Amino acid sequence: MRPWNFSAGPSALPLEVLQQAAAEMTDWHGCGMSVMEMSHRGKQFTQIRDEAEADLRELLAVPDNYDVLFMQGGATAENAIVPMNLIGRGSAAKADYVLSGIWSNKSHKEAQRYGDIAVAASSGAEKILDGVAQAPWTWFPEASSWAVRPDASYLHLCSNETIGGVEFPDWPDMAALGAPDVPLVVDASSHFLSRTIDFSKAAMVYAGAQKNAGPAGVTMVIVRRDLLGHALPICPSAFDYANVAGAGSMFNTPPTYAIYIAGLVFKWLKQQGGVAAVEAANAAKAQALYAYLDSSDFYRSPVHAASRSRMNAPFFLRDESLNSDFLAQADAGGLMQLKGHKSVGGMRASIYNAVPMQGVQALISFMQDFERRHG
Ligand code: PMP
């Protein structure tokens, strides 16, 4: 059996997908070529791309008035591409950002190069919640507290902070925030395809593939069509959503192999019963892990219970001098890549779609055993 892989990204892919890619590596469907060797404009790759888009649309119930783009540059490039495309929609070149951790802070910082950027809300301070002092970035600012400028070109949110392990699934209705005309733009990189998306709330959702959707190299952008066509003059042509959409994501050579693998992941997801089915499985996995963390005095989760991510669970050993033993023994026991991000420390278990309940149970059993031996 392969080890369980808890990497935050690039992360575990379904074994069936890897096996199919291996079987098709040198000769895709009898055409005599690897997918890597095909023209992106040929009939074989056109089929691969079209099926990937159709499957993604079906999985997420993407409305017809949204374009699905396969881009490059990762979510980091989107930190600039989003303002370059959207901030020019309004005459004031304003955009508002919710700060909830490292990734939204990076988005906010980059956006400042392109206009008047304000903070709508931030969790960057300690807060007493349920009688406990929650450290900065371990809780999510409640939507009712957000201050959105009604003339902002968009509001940006990172709905799952991969490093801090906070998740905000309850995207706000912008009308309820007094900003009905402000489009909500969401970096959903690390919980994309792990749960359903309500497109009546989000005008644009983007995600790097390398967590739940495939290998690094392709960025998925789902954008409401009326937002296109406002790119700033400085926006590179290859990053103007209108150009990318107009060319069916073939404005330049797209990351063909990454799109192919993402397409196989989409088919795998459909076989699992679709996003609603994996969402239920993800809820059960997260519930099992957090219930164990809360029941133990040996480990602790730093994140406020209501904001805990189903995908990325940071946790600490109470005795941090045991960290390197924990990691070495986990690794030897077939539990890989559990080390926490350097800015947070401790451990982090990323339990994306491709990590089944069996993997989470293996982790919990190891943690119980480690606690017995060292507690
Ligand atoms: N946003 C989030 C939520 C992320 O998790 C990451 C990567 N871990 C990024 C943005 C940056 O993505 P990339 O490195 O692909 O540019």
mmCIF file of C-alpha atoms and ligand atoms in Angstrom:
data_model
loop_
_atom_site.group_PDB
_atom_site.id
_atom_site.type_symbol
_atom_site.label_atom_id
_atom_site.label_comp_id
_atom_site.label_asym_id
_atom_site.label_seq_id
_atom_site.Cartn_x
_atom_site.Cartn_y
_atom_site.Cartn_z
ATOM 1 C CA MET A 1 0.000 0.000 0.000
ATOM 2 C CA ARG A 2 1.184 3.583 -0.676
ATOM 3 C CA PRO A 3 1.788 5.801 2.354
ATOM 4 C CA TRP A 4 -0.860 8.358 3.306
ATOM 5 C CA ASN A 5 0.113 11.806 2.103
ATOM 6 C CA PHE A 6 -0.986 14.826 4.148
ATOM 7 C CA SER A 7 0.817 17.487 2.098
ATOM 8 C CA ALA A 8 -0.842 20.904 1.834
ATOM 9 C CA GLY A 9 0.017 21.091 -1.857
ATOM 10 C CA PRO A 10 1.105 19.832 -4.223
ATOM 11 C CA SER A 11 -0.730 17.024 -2.541
ATOM 12 C CA ALA A 12 -2.149 13.526 -2.851
ATOM 13 C CA LEU A 13 -3.895 12.653 -6.092
ATOM 14 C CA PRO A 14 -6.293 9.713 -6.436
ATOM 15 C CA LEU A 15 -4.308 6.541 -7.123
ATOM 16 C CA GLU A 16 -6.737 5.596 -9.925
ATOM 17 C CA VAL A 17 -5.904 8.867 -11.692
ATOM 18 C CA LEU A 18 -2.158 8.266 -11.435
ATOM 19 C CA GLN A 19 -2.595 4.713 -12.697
ATOM 20 C CA GLN A 20 -4.681 5.820 -15.645
ATOM 21 C CA ALA A 21 -2.150 8.543 -16.511
ATOM 22 C CA ALA A 22 0.630 5.937 -16.303
ATOM 23 C CA ALA A 23 -1.260 3.564 -18.601
ATOM 24 C CA GLU A 24 -1.853 6.369 -21.111
ATOM 25 C CA MET A 25 1.577 7.958 -20.752
ATOM 26 C CA THR A 26 3.103 6.945 -24.084
ATOM 27 C CA ASP A 27 -0.028 6.418 -26.165
ATOM 28 C CA TRP A 28 -3.229 8.291 -25.384
ATOM 29 C CA HIS A 29 -6.272 6.302 -26.511
ATOM 30 C CA GLY A 30 -4.367 4.631 -29.349
ATOM 31 C CA CYS A 31 -3.404 7.873 -31.090
ATOM 32 C CA GLY A 32 0.312 7.081 -30.865
ATOM 33 C CA MET A 33 1.217 10.154 -28.798
ATOM 34 C CA SER A 34 1.536 11.101 -25.175
ATOM 35 C CA VAL A 35 -0.752 13.972 -24.133
ATOM 36 C CA MET A 36 2.486 15.915 -23.603
ATOM 37 C CA GLU A 37 3.349 15.532 -27.276
ATOM 38 C CA MET A 38 0.071 16.691 -28.804
ATOM 39 C CA SER A 39 -0.683 20.030 -30.371
ATOM 40 C CA HIS A 40 -2.964 21.963 -28.070
ATOM 41 C CA ARG A 41 -5.061 22.760 -31.141
ATOM 42 C CA GLY A 42 -5.343 19.178 -32.409
ATOM 43 C CA LYS A 43 -8.522 17.133 -32.156
ATOM 44 C CA GLN A 44 -7.261 14.924 -29.314
ATOM 45 C CA PHE A 45 -6.351 17.742 -26.964
ATOM 46 C CA THR A 46 -9.457 19.713 -27.935
ATOM 47 C CA GLN A 47 -11.485 16.725 -26.729
ATOM 48 C CA ILE A 48 -9.487 16.545 -23.468
ATOM 49 C CA ARG A 49 -9.951 20.263 -22.795
ATOM 50 C CA ASP A 50 -13.646 20.314 -23.708
ATOM 51 C CA GLU A 51 -14.402 17.315 -21.494
ATOM 52 C CA ALA A 52 -12.450 18.855 -18.605
ATOM 53 C CA GLU A 53 -14.460 22.055 -18.847
ATOM 54 C CA ALA A 54 -17.790 20.243 -19.227
ATOM 55 C CA ASP A 55 -17.041 17.984 -16.242
ATOM 56 C CA LEU A 56 -15.949 20.906 -14.077
ATOM 57 C CA ARG A 57 -19.089 22.828 -15.004
ATOM 58 C CA GLU A 58 -21.223 19.817 -14.136
ATOM 59 C CA LEU A 59 -19.423 19.124 -10.826
ATOM 60 C CA LEU A 60 -19.788 22.699 -9.590
ATOM 61 C CA ALA A 61 -23.094 23.512 -11.320
ATOM 62 C CA VAL A 62 -21.444 26.523 -12.957
ATOM 63 C CA PRO A 63 -24.156 28.802 -14.394
ATOM 64 C CA ASP A 64 -24.126 29.486 -18.148
ATOM 65 C CA ASN A 65 -23.257 33.150 -17.692
ATOM 66 C CA TYR A 66 -19.856 32.241 -16.174
ATOM 67 C CA ASP A 67 -16.722 31.470 -18.175
ATOM 68 C CA VAL A 68 -14.383 28.685 -17.074
ATOM 69 C CA LEU A 69 -10.752 29.571 -17.799
ATOM 70 C CA PHE A 70 -7.647 27.410 -17.503
ATOM 71 C CA MET A 71 -4.792 29.805 -16.809
ATOM 72 C CA GLN A 72 -1.189 29.797 -15.610
ATOM 73 C CA GLY A 73 0.736 31.582 -12.880
ATOM 74 C CA GLY A 74 -1.039 29.990 -9.926
ATOM 75 C CA ALA A 75 -3.149 31.797 -7.380
ATOM 76 C CA THR A 76 -0.146 34.050 -6.736
ATOM 77 C CA ALA A 77 -0.336 35.490 -10.233
ATOM 78 C CA GLU A 78 -4.090 35.979 -9.724
ATOM 79 C CA ASN A 79 -3.200 38.363 -6.892
ATOM 80 C CA ALA A 80 -2.160 40.766 -9.662
ATOM 81 C CA ILE A 81 -4.372 39.470 -12.484
ATOM 82 C CA VAL A 82 -7.565 40.043 -10.472
ATOM 83 C CA PRO A 83 -6.991 43.761 -9.845
ATOM 84 C CA MET A 84 -5.612 44.280 -13.359
ATOM 85 C CA ASN A 85 -8.851 42.847 -14.774
ATOM 86 C CA LEU A 86 -11.441 44.050 -12.329
ATOM 87 C CA ILE A 87 -10.391 47.236 -10.584
ATOM 88 C CA GLY A 88 -11.043 49.277 -13.734
ATOM 89 C CA ARG A 89 -14.748 48.362 -13.634
ATOM 90 C CA GLY A 90 -15.481 51.294 -11.357
ATOM 91 C CA SER A 91 -14.343 54.853 -11.989
ATOM 92 C CA ALA A 92 -12.625 55.013 -8.589
ATOM 93 C CA ALA A 93 -10.227 52.030 -8.951
ATOM 94 C CA LYS A 94 -11.124 50.794 -5.478
ATOM 95 C CA ALA A 95 -11.182 47.271 -4.088
ATOM 96 C CA ASP A 96 -11.765 45.852 -0.621
ATOM 97 C CA TYR A 97 -10.078 42.841 0.985
ATOM 98 C CA VAL A 98 -10.951 40.581 3.896
ATOM 99 C CA LEU A 99 -7.780 39.570 5.746
ATOM 100 C CA SER A 100 -7.924 36.162 7.365
ATOM 101 C CA GLY A 101 -4.395 34.790 7.124
ATOM 102 C CA ILE A 102 -1.226 34.597 5.086
ATOM 103 C CA TRP A 103 -2.783 34.072 1.665
ATOM 104 C CA SER A 104 -5.338 36.885 1.864
ATOM 105 C CA ASN A 105 -2.604 39.183 3.182
ATOM 106 C CA LYS A 106 -0.481 38.376 0.145
ATOM 107 C CA SER A 107 -3.421 39.115 -2.157
ATOM 108 C CA HIS A 108 -4.036 42.405 -0.381
ATOM 109 C CA LYS A 109 -0.387 43.441 -0.567
ATOM 110 C CA GLU A 110 -0.112 42.774 -4.293
ATOM 111 C CA ALA A 111 -3.383 44.574 -5.072
ATOM 112 C CA GLN A 112 -2.041 47.790 -3.571
ATOM 113 C CA ARG A 113 0.037 48.257 -6.701
ATOM 114 C CA TYR A 114 -3.119 48.774 -8.757
ATOM 115 C CA GLY A 115 -5.466 51.118 -6.911
ATOM 116 C CA ASP A 116 -7.100 52.261 -3.715
ATOM 117 C CA ILE A 117 -7.245 49.126 -1.592
ATOM 118 C CA ALA A 118 -9.024 48.966 1.771
ATOM 119 C CA VAL A 119 -9.365 46.300 4.434
ATOM 120 C CA ALA A 120 -13.016 45.299 4.848
ATOM 121 C CA ALA A 121 -12.284 43.096 7.876
ATOM 122 C CA SER A 122 -9.320 41.441 9.514
ATOM 123 C CA SER A 123 -8.709 38.658 11.993
ATOM 124 C CA GLY A 124 -5.171 39.897 12.630
ATOM 125 C CA ALA A 125 -5.811 40.577 16.320
ATOM 126 C CA GLU A 126 -6.498 38.418 19.340
ATOM 127 C CA LYS A 127 -10.211 37.926 19.987
ATOM 128 C CA ILE A 128 -12.157 36.443 22.883
ATOM 129 C CA LEU A 129 -14.501 33.815 21.480
ATOM 130 C CA ASP A 130 -16.499 31.421 23.660
ATOM 131 C CA GLY A 131 -14.550 32.780 26.623
ATOM 132 C CA VAL A 132 -11.174 31.836 25.124
ATOM 133 C CA ALA A 133 -8.550 34.217 23.709
ATOM 134 C CA GLN A 134 -8.085 33.243 20.071
ATOM 135 C CA ALA A 135 -4.727 34.195 18.573
ATOM 136 C CA PRO A 136 -4.581 36.363 15.419
ATOM 137 C CA TRP A 137 -5.484 34.482 12.217
ATOM 138 C CA THR A 138 -7.096 31.560 14.091
ATOM 139 C CA TRP A 139 -10.668 32.763 13.627
ATOM 140 C CA PHE A 140 -12.701 34.160 10.756
ATOM 141 C CA PRO A 141 -14.170 37.687 10.853
ATOM 142 C CA GLU A 142 -17.953 37.353 10.772
ATOM 143 C CA ALA A 143 -19.503 38.730 7.611
ATOM 144 C CA SER A 144 -21.815 41.035 9.567
ATOM 145 C CA SER A 145 -18.692 42.952 10.694
ATOM 146 C CA TRP A 146 -17.284 43.581 7.205
ATOM 147 C CA ALA A 147 -17.134 47.169 5.969
ATOM 148 C CA VAL A 148 -17.468 47.126 2.191
ATOM 149 C CA ARG A 149 -17.399 50.340 0.180
ATOM 150 C CA PRO A 150 -20.493 50.309 -2.066
ATOM 151 C CA ASP A 151 -18.447 51.738 -4.947
ATOM 152 C CA ALA A 152 -15.626 49.175 -4.679
ATOM 153 C CA SER A 153 -14.873 47.316 -7.916
ATOM 154 C CA TYR A 154 -14.870 44.029 -6.020
ATOM 155 C CA LEU A 155 -14.491 42.413 -2.596
ATOM 156 C CA HIS A 156 -11.765 39.781 -2.245
ATOM 157 C CA LEU A 157 -11.944 36.855 0.138
ATOM 158 C CA CYS A 158 -9.748 33.795 0.680
ATOM 159 C CA SER A 159 -12.302 31.245 1.803
ATOM 160 C CA ASN A 160 -9.825 28.656 3.056
ATOM 161 C CA GLU A 161 -6.523 29.766 4.538
ATOM 162 C CA THR A 162 -4.296 26.798 3.824
ATOM 163 C CA ILE A 163 -1.596 27.735 6.342
ATOM 164 C CA GLY A 164 -3.702 28.921 9.277
ATOM 165 C CA GLY A 165 -6.365 26.258 8.709
ATOM 166 C CA VAL A 166 -9.353 28.600 8.886
ATOM 167 C CA GLU A 167 -12.265 28.147 6.513
ATOM 168 C CA PHE A 168 -15.181 30.393 5.698
ATOM 169 C CA PRO A 169 -17.792 28.467 3.750
ATOM 170 C CA ASP A 170 -20.640 30.901 4.405
ATOM 171 C CA TRP A 171 -20.014 33.420 1.675
ATOM 172 C CA PRO A 172 -22.013 36.581 2.241
ATOM 173 C CA ASP A 173 -24.799 37.947 0.147
ATOM 174 C CA MET A 174 -23.308 41.288 -0.923
ATOM 175 C CA ALA A 175 -26.715 42.978 -0.725
ATOM 176 C CA ALA A 176 -26.841 42.142 2.978
ATOM 177 C CA LEU A 177 -23.505 43.964 3.367
ATOM 178 C CA GLY A 178 -25.003 47.081 1.802
ATOM 179 C CA ALA A 179 -22.963 46.583 -1.381
ATOM 180 C CA PRO A 180 -25.275 44.797 -3.824
ATOM 181 C CA ASP A 181 -23.265 45.853 -6.879
ATOM 182 C CA VAL A 182 -19.871 44.777 -5.543
ATOM 183 C CA PRO A 183 -18.819 41.417 -7.014
ATOM 184 C CA LEU A 184 -17.425 38.880 -4.552
ATOM 185 C CA VAL A 185 -14.095 37.403 -5.746
ATOM 186 C CA VAL A 186 -12.952 34.280 -3.918
ATOM 187 C CA ASP A 187 -9.567 32.556 -3.713
ATOM 188 C CA ALA A 188 -10.858 29.037 -3.062
ATOM 189 C CA SER A 189 -7.562 27.306 -3.911
ATOM 190 C CA SER A 190 -7.382 24.930 -1.001
ATOM 191 C CA HIS A 191 -11.021 23.891 -0.719
ATOM 192 C CA PHE A 192 -11.976 24.006 -4.387
ATOM 193 C CA LEU A 193 -14.100 20.961 -5.300
ATOM 194 C CA SER A 194 -14.276 19.898 -1.641
ATOM 195 C CA ARG A 195 -17.716 21.450 -1.256
ATOM 196 C CA THR A 196 -20.459 22.980 -3.390
ATOM 197 C CA ILE A 197 -20.255 26.607 -4.512
ATOM 198 C CA ASP A 198 -23.164 29.046 -4.427
ATOM 199 C CA PHE A 199 -22.644 31.111 -7.582
ATOM 200 C CA SER A 200 -25.501 33.410 -6.638
ATOM 201 C CA LYS A 201 -23.013 34.823 -4.120
ATOM 202 C CA ALA A 202 -19.660 34.620 -5.908
ATOM 203 C CA ALA A 203 -19.012 36.579 -9.089
ATOM 204 C CA MET A 204 -15.606 34.969 -9.498
ATOM 205 C CA VAL A 205 -13.836 31.989 -7.951
ATOM 206 C CA TYR A 206 -10.246 31.002 -8.648
ATOM 207 C CA ALA A 207 -8.046 28.150 -7.505
ATOM 208 C CA GLY A 208 -4.632 26.714 -8.183
ATOM 209 C CA ALA A 209 -5.047 23.054 -9.086
ATOM 210 C CA GLN A 210 -2.435 21.469 -6.880
ATOM 211 C CA LYS A 211 -4.656 20.627 -3.896
ATOM 212 C CA ASN A 212 -7.938 19.043 -4.949
ATOM 213 C CA ALA A 213 -7.881 19.359 -8.714
ATOM 214 C CA GLY A 214 -4.614 18.126 -10.161
ATOM 215 C CA PRO A 215 -0.945 18.975 -10.509
ATOM 216 C CA ALA A 216 0.582 22.443 -10.161
ATOM 217 C CA GLY A 217 0.615 24.432 -13.361
ATOM 218 C CA VAL A 218 -3.019 25.186 -14.120
ATOM 219 C CA THR A 219 -5.155 27.778 -12.381
ATOM 220 C CA MET A 220 -8.902 27.518 -12.698
ATOM 221 C CA VAL A 221 -10.798 30.785 -12.963
ATOM 222 C CA ILE A 222 -14.599 30.816 -13.018
ATOM 223 C CA VAL A 223 -15.770 34.325 -13.766
ATOM 224 C CA ARG A 224 -19.151 35.936 -14.453
ATOM 225 C CA ARG A 225 -19.079 37.136 -18.032
ATOM 226 C CA ASP A 226 -20.206 40.699 -17.333
ATOM 227 C CA LEU A 227 -16.965 41.266 -15.375
ATOM 228 C CA LEU A 228 -14.830 40.797 -18.490
ATOM 229 C CA GLY A 229 -13.599 43.579 -20.725
ATOM 230 C CA HIS A 230 -12.375 46.066 -18.130
ATOM 231 C CA ALA A 231 -8.690 45.161 -17.968
ATOM 232 C CA LEU A 232 -6.273 47.992 -17.261
ATOM 233 C CA PRO A 233 -4.074 48.987 -20.223
ATOM 234 C CA ILE A 234 -1.037 47.597 -18.371
ATOM 235 C CA CYS A 235 -2.604 44.109 -18.091
ATOM 236 C CA PRO A 236 -0.585 41.605 -20.157
ATOM 237 C CA SER A 237 -2.725 40.337 -23.038
ATOM 238 C CA ALA A 238 -2.258 36.739 -21.925
ATOM 239 C CA PHE A 239 -3.749 37.621 -18.512
ATOM 240 C CA ASP A 240 -6.742 39.597 -19.776
ATOM 241 C CA TYR A 241 -9.718 37.361 -18.917
ATOM 242 C CA ALA A 242 -11.589 38.612 -21.998
ATOM 243 C CA ASN A 243 -8.763 37.385 -24.253
ATOM 244 C CA VAL A 244 -8.436 34.063 -22.455
ATOM 245 C CA ALA A 245 -12.205 33.494 -22.522
ATOM 246 C CA GLY A 246 -12.492 34.574 -26.156
ATOM 247 C CA ALA A 247 -9.831 32.050 -27.136
ATOM 248 C CA GLY A 248 -11.292 29.151 -25.097
ATOM 249 C CA SER A 249 -8.198 29.225 -22.814
ATOM 250 C CA MET A 250 -5.993 28.860 -25.921
ATOM 251 C CA PHE A 251 -4.797 32.470 -26.151
ATOM 252 C CA ASN A 252 -1.372 30.967 -25.655
ATOM 253 C CA THR A 253 -0.310 27.333 -25.226
ATOM 254 C CA PRO A 254 -2.098 26.192 -22.077
ATOM 255 C CA PRO A 255 -0.544 23.776 -19.548
ATOM 256 C CA THR A 256 -1.840 20.800 -21.486
ATOM 257 C CA TYR A 257 -0.660 17.952 -19.274
ATOM 258 C CA ALA A 258 -1.925 19.634 -16.097
ATOM 259 C CA ILE A 259 -5.324 20.179 -17.727
ATOM 260 C CA TYR A 260 -5.394 16.508 -18.779
ATOM 261 C CA ILE A 261 -4.683 15.285 -15.226
ATOM 262 C CA ALA A 262 -7.225 17.734 -13.788
ATOM 263 C CA GLY A 263 -9.719 16.311 -16.293
ATOM 264 C CA LEU A 264 -9.021 12.794 -14.996
ATOM 265 C CA VAL A 265 -9.533 14.054 -11.430
ATOM 266 C CA PHE A 266 -12.888 15.545 -12.478
ATOM 267 C CA LYS A 267 -13.969 12.174 -13.917
ATOM 268 C CA TRP A 268 -12.817 10.462 -10.723
ATOM 269 C CA LEU A 269 -14.890 12.938 -8.692
ATOM 270 C CA LYS A 270 -17.959 12.171 -10.777
ATOM 271 C CA GLN A 271 -17.403 8.472 -10.067
ATOM 272 C CA GLN A 272 -17.294 9.257 -6.328
ATOM 273 C CA GLY A 273 -20.804 10.690 -6.638
ATOM 274 C CA GLY A 274 -19.833 14.303 -7.329
ATOM 275 C CA VAL A 275 -19.022 17.221 -5.073
ATOM 276 C CA ALA A 276 -21.926 16.719 -2.661
ATOM 277 C CA ALA A 277 -20.722 13.156 -1.967
ATOM 278 C CA VAL A 278 -17.104 14.167 -1.362
ATOM 279 C CA GLU A 279 -18.309 17.080 0.755
ATOM 280 C CA ALA A 280 -20.103 14.651 3.066
ATOM 281 C CA ALA A 281 -16.998 12.465 3.237
ATOM 282 C CA ASN A 282 -14.820 15.516 3.934
ATOM 283 C CA ALA A 283 -17.121 16.636 6.759
ATOM 284 C CA ALA A 284 -16.892 13.190 8.350
ATOM 285 C CA LYS A 285 -13.084 13.076 8.010
ATOM 286 C CA ALA A 286 -12.639 16.520 9.579
ATOM 287 C CA GLN A 287 -15.113 15.716 12.325
ATOM 288 C CA ALA A 288 -13.166 12.572 13.255
ATOM 289 C CA LEU A 289 -9.811 14.360 13.372
ATOM 290 C CA TYR A 290 -10.976 17.425 15.327
ATOM 291 C CA ALA A 291 -13.009 15.292 17.740
ATOM 292 C CA TYR A 292 -9.847 13.367 18.544
ATOM 293 C CA LEU A 293 -7.749 16.547 18.907
ATOM 294 C CA ASP A 294 -10.356 18.018 21.280
ATOM 295 C CA SER A 295 -10.559 14.830 23.324
ATOM 296 C CA SER A 296 -6.811 14.703 23.918
ATOM 297 C CA ASP A 297 -4.700 16.737 26.343
ATOM 298 C CA PHE A 298 -1.601 15.724 24.437
ATOM 299 C CA TYR A 299 -2.504 17.598 21.216
ATOM 300 C CA ARG A 300 -4.379 20.783 20.540
ATOM 301 C CA SER A 301 -5.964 22.577 17.580
ATOM 302 C CA PRO A 302 -5.228 26.320 17.616
ATOM 303 C CA VAL A 303 -8.225 27.298 15.468
ATOM 304 C CA HIS A 304 -11.588 28.468 16.812
ATOM 305 C CA ALA A 305 -14.007 25.548 16.460
ATOM 306 C CA ALA A 306 -16.449 27.396 14.200
ATOM 307 C CA SER A 307 -13.686 28.352 11.723
ATOM 308 C CA ARG A 308 -11.766 25.088 11.454
ATOM 309 C CA SER A 309 -10.908 24.056 7.946
ATOM 310 C CA ARG A 310 -12.112 20.691 6.713
ATOM 311 C CA MET A 311 -9.096 20.553 4.417
ATOM 312 C CA ASN A 312 -6.123 21.786 6.467
ATOM 313 C CA ALA A 313 -5.887 20.968 10.151
ATOM 314 C CA PRO A 314 -2.914 22.528 11.953
ATOM 315 C CA PHE A 315 -2.265 21.045 15.385
ATOM 316 C CA PHE A 316 0.353 21.189 18.111
ATOM 317 C CA LEU A 317 1.857 18.695 20.496
ATOM 318 C CA ARG A 318 1.644 20.191 24.002
ATOM 319 C CA ASP A 319 5.285 19.169 24.431
ATOM 320 C CA GLU A 320 6.903 20.621 21.345
ATOM 321 C CA SER A 321 10.240 18.966 22.145
ATOM 322 C CA LEU A 322 8.627 15.788 20.765
ATOM 323 C CA ASN A 323 7.968 17.320 17.331
ATOM 324 C CA SER A 324 10.881 15.746 15.496
ATOM 325 C CA ASP A 325 10.206 12.293 17.029
ATOM 326 C CA PHE A 326 6.553 12.608 16.030
ATOM 327 C CA LEU A 327 7.435 13.461 12.437
ATOM 328 C CA ALA A 328 10.118 10.780 12.110
ATOM 329 C CA GLN A 329 7.868 8.053 13.501
ATOM 330 C CA ALA A 330 4.897 9.206 11.417
ATOM 331 C CA ASP A 331 7.038 9.068 8.310
ATOM 332 C CA ALA A 332 8.338 5.609 9.173
ATOM 333 C CA GLY A 333 4.734 4.515 9.730
ATOM 334 C CA GLY A 334 3.624 5.645 6.273
ATOM 335 C CA LEU A 335 2.144 9.030 7.243
ATOM 336 C CA MET A 336 3.902 11.638 5.143
ATOM 337 C CA GLN A 337 4.318 15.432 5.049
ATOM 338 C CA LEU A 338 2.737 16.301 8.396
ATOM 339 C CA LYS A 339 5.135 19.109 9.287
ATOM 340 C CA GLY A 340 3.336 22.419 9.871
ATOM 341 C CA HIS A 341 4.087 25.510 7.805
ATOM 342 C CA LYS A 342 7.160 27.286 9.119
ATOM 343 C CA SER A 343 5.177 30.433 9.984
ATOM 344 C CA VAL A 344 2.830 28.467 12.281
ATOM 345 C CA GLY A 345 5.016 25.578 13.461
ATOM 346 C CA GLY A 346 3.711 22.320 14.863
ATOM 347 C CA MET A 347 1.940 19.923 12.548
ATOM 348 C CA ARG A 348 -0.590 20.222 9.757
ATOM 349 C CA ALA A 349 -2.686 17.437 8.298
ATOM 350 C CA SER A 350 -4.146 18.330 4.930
ATOM 351 C CA ILE A 351 -6.995 15.948 4.228
ATOM 352 C CA TYR A 352 -8.024 16.772 0.694
ATOM 353 C CA ASN A 353 -10.485 14.784 -1.433
ATOM 354 C CA ALA A 354 -7.875 12.169 -2.346
ATOM 355 C CA VAL A 355 -7.156 11.287 1.308
ATOM 356 C CA PRO A 356 -9.949 8.904 2.340
ATOM 357 C CA MET A 357 -11.354 8.294 5.836
ATOM 358 C CA GLN A 358 -9.041 5.288 6.047
ATOM 359 C CA GLY A 359 -6.046 7.673 5.872
ATOM 360 C CA VAL A 360 -7.505 9.922 8.566
ATOM 361 C CA GLN A 361 -8.116 6.886 10.771
ATOM 362 C CA ALA A 362 -4.538 5.738 10.228
ATOM 363 C CA LEU A 363 -3.361 9.184 11.355
ATOM 364 C CA ILE A 364 -5.583 9.163 14.447
ATOM 365 C CA SER A 365 -4.414 5.647 15.391
ATOM 366 C CA PHE A 366 -0.797 6.719 15.070
ATOM 367 C CA MET A 367 -1.453 9.832 17.171
ATOM 368 C CA GLN A 368 -3.169 7.752 19.864
ATOM 369 C CA ASP A 369 -0.291 5.322 19.912
ATOM 370 C CA PHE A 370 2.291 8.130 20.066
ATOM 371 C CA GLU A 371 0.340 9.701 22.937
ATOM 372 C CA ARG A 372 0.282 6.374 24.798
ATOM 373 C CA ARG A 373 4.027 6.006 24.434
ATOM 374 C CA HIS A 374 4.967 9.612 25.265
ATOM 375 C CA GLY A 375 2.039 11.065 27.242
HETATM 376 N N1 PMP B 1 -3.918 30.976 -2.105
HETATM 377 C C1 PMP B 1 -4.033 29.888 -1.327
HETATM 378 C C2 PMP B 1 -5.241 29.754 -0.457
HETATM 379 C C3 PMP B 1 -3.038 28.908 -1.342
HETATM 380 O O1 PMP B 1 -3.151 27.827 -0.562
HETATM 381 C C4 PMP B 1 -1.917 29.048 -2.188
HETATM 382 C C5 PMP B 1 -0.812 28.020 -2.279
HETATM 383 N N2 PMP B 1 -0.648 27.160 -1.271
HETATM 384 C C6 PMP B 1 -1.829 30.200 -2.966
HETATM 385 C C7 PMP B 1 -2.852 31.139 -2.906
HETATM 386 C C8 PMP B 1 -0.672 30.415 -3.891
HETATM 387 O O2 PMP B 1 -0.719 29.496 -4.912
HETATM 388 P P1 PMP B 1 0.473 29.293 -5.943
HETATM 389 O O3 PMP B 1 1.680 28.938 -5.157
HETATM 390 O O4 PMP B 1 0.000 28.203 -6.819
HETATM 391 O O5 PMP B 1 0.633 30.567 -6.675
#
